[in-house]
Amino acid sequence: MSDMLKTGATIGILGGGQLGRMLSVAASRLGFRTHIFEPGAHPPAADVAHQVTTAPYEDAAALGAFAAAVDVITYEFENIPTTALDLLEPLRPIRPGREALRISQDRITEKDFLTGLGLKTAPYAAVDDAASLEAAIAAVGVPAILKTRRFGYDGKGQSRLMAATDAPRALADMAGSPAILEGFVDFQYEVSVIGARNTRGDVACYDPGENVHRDGILHRTTVPSRLSAALRMDAVLLTARILNALDYVGVMGVELFVTPQGLIVNEIAPRVHNSGHWTQNGCTIDQFEQHIRAVAGWPLGDGSRHADVVMENLIGADMDRVPDLAREPATALHLYGKAEVKAGRKMGHINRIVTPKG
Amino acid sequence: MSDMLKTGATIGILGGGQLGRMLSVAASRLGFRTHIFEPGAHPPAADVAHQVTTAPYEDAAALGAFAAAVDVITYEFENIPTTALDLLEPLRPIRPGREALRISQDRITEKDFLTGLGLKTAPYAAVDDAASLEAAIAAVGVPAILKTRRFGYDGKGQSRLMAATDAPRALADMAGSPAILEGFVDFQYEVSVIGARNTRGDVACYDPGENVHRDGILHRTTVPSRLSAALRMDAVLLTARILNALDYVGVMGVELFVTPQGLIVNEIAPRVHNSGHWTQNGCTIDQFEQHIRAVAGWPLGDGSRHADVVMENLIGADMDRVPDLAREPATALHLYGKAEVKAGRKMGHINRIVTPKG
């Protein structure tokens, strides 16, 4: 692969949270430097980055200087303003590419894309006002969830409708933003596949993990999941179909509902994913290095699993448990260095090695 | 442990090479920042450190500012000038402590300490001039190696004597530095133990690795070694004796010759050690995190081995092999981001997972 980035090259990362932090660490293992672009002060990724630009995404001069200082651009979150991407795109390769961002930034576009590939999603309909919400309820049924089409994460920008009479309140919760009504899926459990694709089109997927959420935030991922061998194969193949359709370069998280009728795609995230953190202690090459390898034009690494792992997020006051967790055998701590503990804030995670895989 | 350093605390590291780089990465996993003090420009550790001070060890003001900016001080190499340590010691805890440095900085002091503990070393004698060299040859015999007492590493500052007639040349090689004559040890192979001790006095050792050198530089470490269970126990116990005798806090590398008469201590290094790099892919908690845990007043982590690993250093032109190595399954690359490739320069290493341990 003659286009492999060389030792000493710099990878630009849009966003300086914990994902950017762990991407920086992975980049350092391959001899790369990172340059973080982040509007907020004291981003967690800055502690392990070669350089940091603190500027808003509207600062064209800062974006231009950032692009000039890096060899390739990637990102740790999908909600990057389009104007910033328009400015960066002619200057340096953005990986994963614009098409993946365009699709994942809008829940309607994403579901249209997925169903267009022949994949199943929850029933859905676009909602802009009271009239379209009424029509959506008629089409999708209740219970259902009304979500903003854009900029939602960790359960934010969502409102449940248990009955049609909840419509006015739910619509008010959207505060005028374009929305999507999604029907409830009666699922047994949720899994996610962390897939990767490189510039040559090679695809590799990690063993699917089983996810449990609390208050709309991922609480725990367990590998192996309860998936049958047949469903595991389905999950990997549909992930590959998504990656190939987007000519994708990088790591993607694909959340799936497991139902008696098969797998239903919940959502896709064009980046490393919280439910893939277990790979740090379950695989030789984790999702962060896999992403860096892909965006750097490298061969993908060996993502086979060598251990059973339970990943648990440390949210807010869970940080009080750190002294005890540090004493646990076969438990790896991963803390993000965030100074201020806030309720609902992701402060770190642990990977418990449940049993060595024989 | 109420003296546990908290998330967001800063660990000062003297020396900015690859060991400092990998210590910084490990510190980030526990939510710590690092501050590197390094006289040379563009140190590899700077890419993943929160802050870097570029100043000579003679710069008292820079040392003072460095100490004021950190919570605890550690180091990646043992040859730190005494004057710098004298200045830093009253300001912040230095871990491992001064005694470990005093002993490991001088090969005579080190061997006196080891034999004082009842451990076996190669026969040795101090050499300052032609007369003492003649006496040393009479006591130790030939073949033997003349080494500078201080500041030697990777085979530098060493000269072989195959016969007594080599004495004048060997003495000239020392260029007037105080020296030590060490008798040859007829060993079957070399192993090293990576041991750790924390502020509470808990001790943990990794499984000993078997080392092969080329041109005086470590080439390969293999775990498990060929050691019998009895010798493995001896190796761990003698390492614990050394750690306890020094009231040591941190990770130490102990190099041992395996002979028909048992284990002979070659040398000790009061820091993370090249022969412990395999722990990055063979253990849940690697030597770098173990060192950070110890110096941060944390409980030691679980250092049990979950895989068989062969670590190989990438020296100089070995970097040309990186594209092929990146394709190898079950091989983890660790590159140091050094811009300039030089003969004999450590550029990175690989950990090959030979077989999952059942």
Coordinates of N, CA and C in Angstrom, one line a residue, chain A residues 168-270:
Chain A
P168 N -49.1 16.8 21.1 CA -48.7 18.2 21.3 C -47.5 18.4 22.2
R169 N -47.4 17.6 23.3 CA -46.3 17.8 24.2 C -45.0 17.3 23.5
A170 N -45.1 16.2 22.7 CA -43.9 15.7 22.0 C -43.4 16.7 21.0
L171 N -44.4 17.3 20.3 CA -44.0 18.3 19.2 C -43.4 19.5 19.9
A172 N -43.9 19.9 21.0 CA -43.3 21.0 21.7 C -41.9 20.7 22.1
D173 N -41.6 19.5 22.5 CA -40.2 19.1 22.9 C -39.2 19.3 21.8
M174 N -39.7 19.2 20.6 CA -38.8 19.3 19.4 C -38.4 20.8 19.2
A175 N -39.1 21.7 19.8 CA -38.8 23.1 19.8 C -38.6 23.6 18.3
G176 N -39.5 23.1 17.4 CA -39.5 23.6 16.1 C -38.5 22.9 15.1
S177 N -37.7 22.0 15.7 CA -36.7 21.3 14.8 C -37.5 20.2 13.9
P178 N -37.0 20.0 12.7 CA -37.6 18.9 11.9 C -37.3 17.6 12.6
A179 N -38.3 16.7 12.6 CA -38.3 15.5 13.4 C -38.6 14.3 12.6
I180 N -38.5 13.2 13.3 CA -38.8 11.9 12.7 C -39.6 11.1 13.8
L181 N -40.7 10.5 13.4 CA -41.4 9.6 14.3 C -41.0 8.2 14.0
E182 N -40.5 7.5 15.0 CA -40.1 6.1 14.9 C -41.0 5.2 15.7
G183 N -41.5 4.2 15.0 CA -42.3 3.2 15.8 C -41.5 2.4 16.7
F184 N -42.1 1.9 17.8 CA -41.4 1.0 18.8 C -41.1 -0.3 18.1
V185 N -39.9 -0.8 18.4 CA -39.5 -2.1 17.9 C -39.5 -3.1 19.1
D186 N -40.3 -4.1 19.0 CA -40.3 -5.1 20.1 C -39.1 -6.0 20.0
F187 N -38.0 -5.6 20.6 CA -36.8 -6.4 20.4 C -36.4 -7.1 21.7
Q188 N -35.7 -8.2 21.5 CA -35.2 -9.1 22.6 C -34.0 -8.4 23.3
Y189 N -33.1 -8.0 22.5 CA -31.9 -7.2 23.0 C -31.3 -6.5 21.9
E190 N -30.3 -5.6 22.2 CA -29.6 -4.9 21.2 C -28.2 -5.3 21.1
V191 N -27.7 -5.4 19.9 CA -26.2 -5.7 19.7 C -25.7 -4.6 18.8
S192 N -24.3 -4.5 18.8 CA -23.7 -3.6 17.8 C -22.5 -4.2 17.2
V193 N -22.3 -3.9 15.9 CA -21.2 -4.4 15.2 C -20.2 -3.2 15.0
I194 N -19.0 -3.4 15.3 CA -18.0 -2.4 15.0 C -17.3 -2.9 13.8
G195 N -17.5 -2.2 12.7 CA -16.9 -2.6 11.4 C -15.9 -1.6 10.9
A196 N -15.0 -2.1 10.1 CA -13.9 -1.2 9.6 C -13.7 -1.5 8.1
R197 N -13.4 -0.5 7.4 CA -13.0 -0.6 5.9 C -11.9 0.3 5.6
N198 N -10.9 -0.2 4.8 CA -9.8 0.7 4.5 C -9.8 1.2 3.1
T199 N -8.8 1.9 2.7 CA -8.8 2.6 1.4 C -8.7 1.6 0.2
R200 N -8.3 0.4 0.5 CA -8.3 -0.7 -0.5 C -9.6 -1.4 -0.6
G201 N -10.6 -1.1 0.3 CA -11.8 -1.8 0.3 C -11.9 -3.1 1.2
D202 N -10.8 -3.4 1.9 CA -10.8 -4.5 2.8 C -11.8 -4.2 3.9
V203 N -12.5 -5.2 4.4 CA -13.5 -5.0 5.5 C -13.2 -6.0 6.6
A204 N -13.3 -5.5 7.8 CA -13.1 -6.4 9.0 C -14.1 -5.9 10.0
C205 N -14.7 -6.9 10.7 CA -15.7 -6.6 11.8 C -15.3 -7.3 13.0
Y206 N -15.5 -6.6 14.2 CA -15.3 -7.2 15.5 C -16.5 -8.1 15.8
D207 N -16.3 -9.0 16.7 CA -17.4 -9.9 17.2 C -18.5 -8.9 17.8
P208 N -19.8 -9.1 17.4 CA -20.8 -8.2 17.9 C -20.9 -8.3 19.4
G209 N -21.2 -7.1 20.0 CA -21.3 -7.0 21.5 C -22.8 -6.8 21.8
E210 N -23.2 -7.2 23.0 CA -24.6 -7.0 23.4 C -24.7 -5.8 24.4
N211 N -25.6 -4.9 24.1 CA -25.6 -3.6 24.8 C -26.8 -3.5 25.7
V212 N -26.6 -2.9 26.9 CA -27.6 -2.5 27.8 C -27.5 -1.0 28.1
H213 N -28.6 -0.3 27.9 CA -28.7 1.1 28.2 C -29.3 1.4 29.5
R214 N -29.0 2.6 30.1 CA -29.6 3.1 31.3 C -29.9 4.6 31.0
D215 N -31.1 5.0 31.2 CA -31.4 6.4 31.0 C -31.0 6.9 29.6
G216 N -31.1 6.1 28.6 CA -30.7 6.5 27.3 C -29.2 6.5 27.0
I217 N -28.4 6.1 27.9 CA -26.9 6.1 27.7 C -26.4 4.7 27.9
L218 N -25.5 4.3 27.0 CA -25.0 3.0 27.1 C -24.4 2.7 28.4
H219 N -24.8 1.6 29.0 CA -24.3 1.2 30.4 C -23.3 0.1 30.3
R220 N -23.6 -0.9 29.4 CA -22.8 -2.1 29.4 C -22.8 -2.8 28.1
T221 N -21.6 -3.2 27.6 CA -21.5 -4.1 26.4 C -20.8 -5.4 26.8
T222 N -21.4 -6.5 26.4 CA -20.9 -7.8 26.7 C -20.5 -8.6 25.4
V223 N -19.3 -9.1 25.4 CA -18.9 -10.0 24.3 C -18.5 -11.3 24.9
P224 N -18.9 -12.5 24.4 CA -19.8 -12.6 23.2 C -21.2 -12.2 23.6
S225 N -22.0 -11.9 22.6 CA -23.4 -11.6 22.7 C -24.2 -12.9 22.7
R226 N -25.5 -12.8 22.9 CA -26.3 -14.1 22.8 C -26.6 -14.5 21.4
L227 N -26.2 -13.7 20.4 CA -26.5 -14.0 19.0 C -26.2 -15.4 18.6
S228 N -27.0 -16.0 17.8 CA -26.7 -17.3 17.2 C -25.7 -17.1 16.1
A229 N -25.0 -18.2 15.7 CA -24.0 -18.1 14.7 C -24.6 -17.5 13.4
A230 N -25.8 -17.9 13.1 CA -26.5 -17.4 11.9 C -26.7 -15.9 11.9
L231 N -27.2 -15.4 13.1 CA -27.5 -14.0 13.2 C -26.2 -13.2 13.3
R232 N -25.2 -13.8 13.9 CA -23.9 -13.1 14.0 C -23.4 -12.9 12.5
M233 N -23.5 -13.9 11.7 CA -23.1 -13.8 10.3 C -24.0 -12.7 9.6
D234 N -25.3 -12.7 9.8 CA -26.2 -11.7 9.3 C -25.7 -10.3 9.7
A235 N -25.3 -10.1 10.9 CA -24.9 -8.8 11.5 C -23.7 -8.3 10.8
V236 N -22.7 -9.2 10.6 CA -21.5 -8.9 10.0 C -21.7 -8.5 8.5
L237 N -22.5 -9.4 7.8 CA -22.7 -9.1 6.4 C -23.5 -7.8 6.1
L238 N -24.4 -7.5 7.0 CA -25.2 -6.3 6.7 C -24.3 -5.1 7.0
T239 N -23.4 -5.2 8.0 CA -22.4 -4.1 8.2 C -21.5 -3.9 7.0
A240 N -21.0 -5.0 6.5 CA -20.2 -4.9 5.3 C -20.9 -4.3 4.1
R241 N -22.2 -4.6 4.0 CA -23.0 -4.0 2.9 C -23.1 -2.5 3.1
I242 N -23.3 -2.0 4.3 CA -23.3 -0.6 4.6 C -22.0 0.1 4.3
L243 N -20.9 -0.5 4.8 CA -19.6 0.0 4.5 C -19.3 0.1 3.1
N244 N -19.6 -0.9 2.3 CA -19.3 -0.9 0.9 C -20.1 0.1 0.1
A245 N -21.4 0.2 0.5 CA -22.3 1.1 -0.2 C -21.8 2.5 -0.1
L246 N -21.2 2.8 1.1 CA -20.7 4.2 1.3 C -19.3 4.4 0.8
D247 N -18.6 3.4 0.3 CA -17.2 3.5 0.0 C -16.4 4.0 1.2
Y248 N -16.8 3.4 2.3 CA -16.4 3.9 3.6 C -15.0 3.7 3.9
V249 N -14.3 4.6 4.6 CA -12.9 4.4 5.1 C -12.9 4.8 6.6
G250 N -12.7 3.8 7.4 CA -12.7 4.1 8.9 C -13.5 3.0 9.6
V251 N -13.7 3.3 10.9 CA -14.5 2.4 11.7 C -15.9 3.0 11.8
M252 N -16.9 2.1 11.8 CA -18.3 2.5 12.0 C -19.0 1.6 13.0
G253 N -19.9 2.2 13.8 CA -20.7 1.5 14.8 C -22.1 1.3 14.2
V254 N -22.6 0.0 14.2 CA -23.9 -0.3 13.7 C -24.7 -0.9 14.8
E255 N -25.7 -0.2 15.3 CA -26.6 -0.7 16.3 C -27.8 -1.5 15.8
L256 N -28.0 -2.7 16.3 CA -29.0 -3.6 15.7 C -29.9 -4.0 16.8
F257 N -31.2 -4.1 16.5 CA -32.2 -4.7 17.4 C -32.3 -6.2 17.0
V258 N -32.4 -7.0 18.0 CA -32.6 -8.5 17.7 C -34.0 -8.8 18.0
T259 N -34.7 -9.3 16.9 CA -36.2 -9.6 17.1 C -36.4 -11.0 16.5
P260 N -37.6 -11.5 16.8 CA -37.9 -12.9 16.3 C -37.8 -12.9 14.8
Q261 N -38.1 -11.7 14.2 CA -38.1 -11.7 12.7 C -36.7 -11.3 12.1
G262 N -35.7 -11.3 13.0 CA -34.3 -11.0 12.5 C -33.8 -9.7 13.0
L263 N -32.8 -9.2 12.3 CA -32.1 -8.0 12.8 C -32.7 -6.7 12.2
I264 N -32.9 -5.7 13.0 CA -33.4 -4.4 12.6 C -32.3 -3.4 12.9
V265 N -32.0 -2.5 11.9 CA -30.9 -1.5 12.1 C -31.5 -0.4 12.9
N266 N -30.9 -0.1 14.1 CA -31.4 1.1 14.9 C -30.7 2.3 14.4
E267 N -29.4 2.4 14.4 CA -28.7 3.5 13.8 C -27.3 3.2 13.5
I268 N -26.6 4.0 12.7 CA -25.2 3.9 12.4 C -24.5 5.1 12.8
A269 N -23.2 4.9 13.2 CA -22.4 6.1 13.7 C -21.1 6.0 12.9
P270 N -20.7 7.0 12.1 CA -19.6 6.9 11.3 C -18.3 7.3 12.0

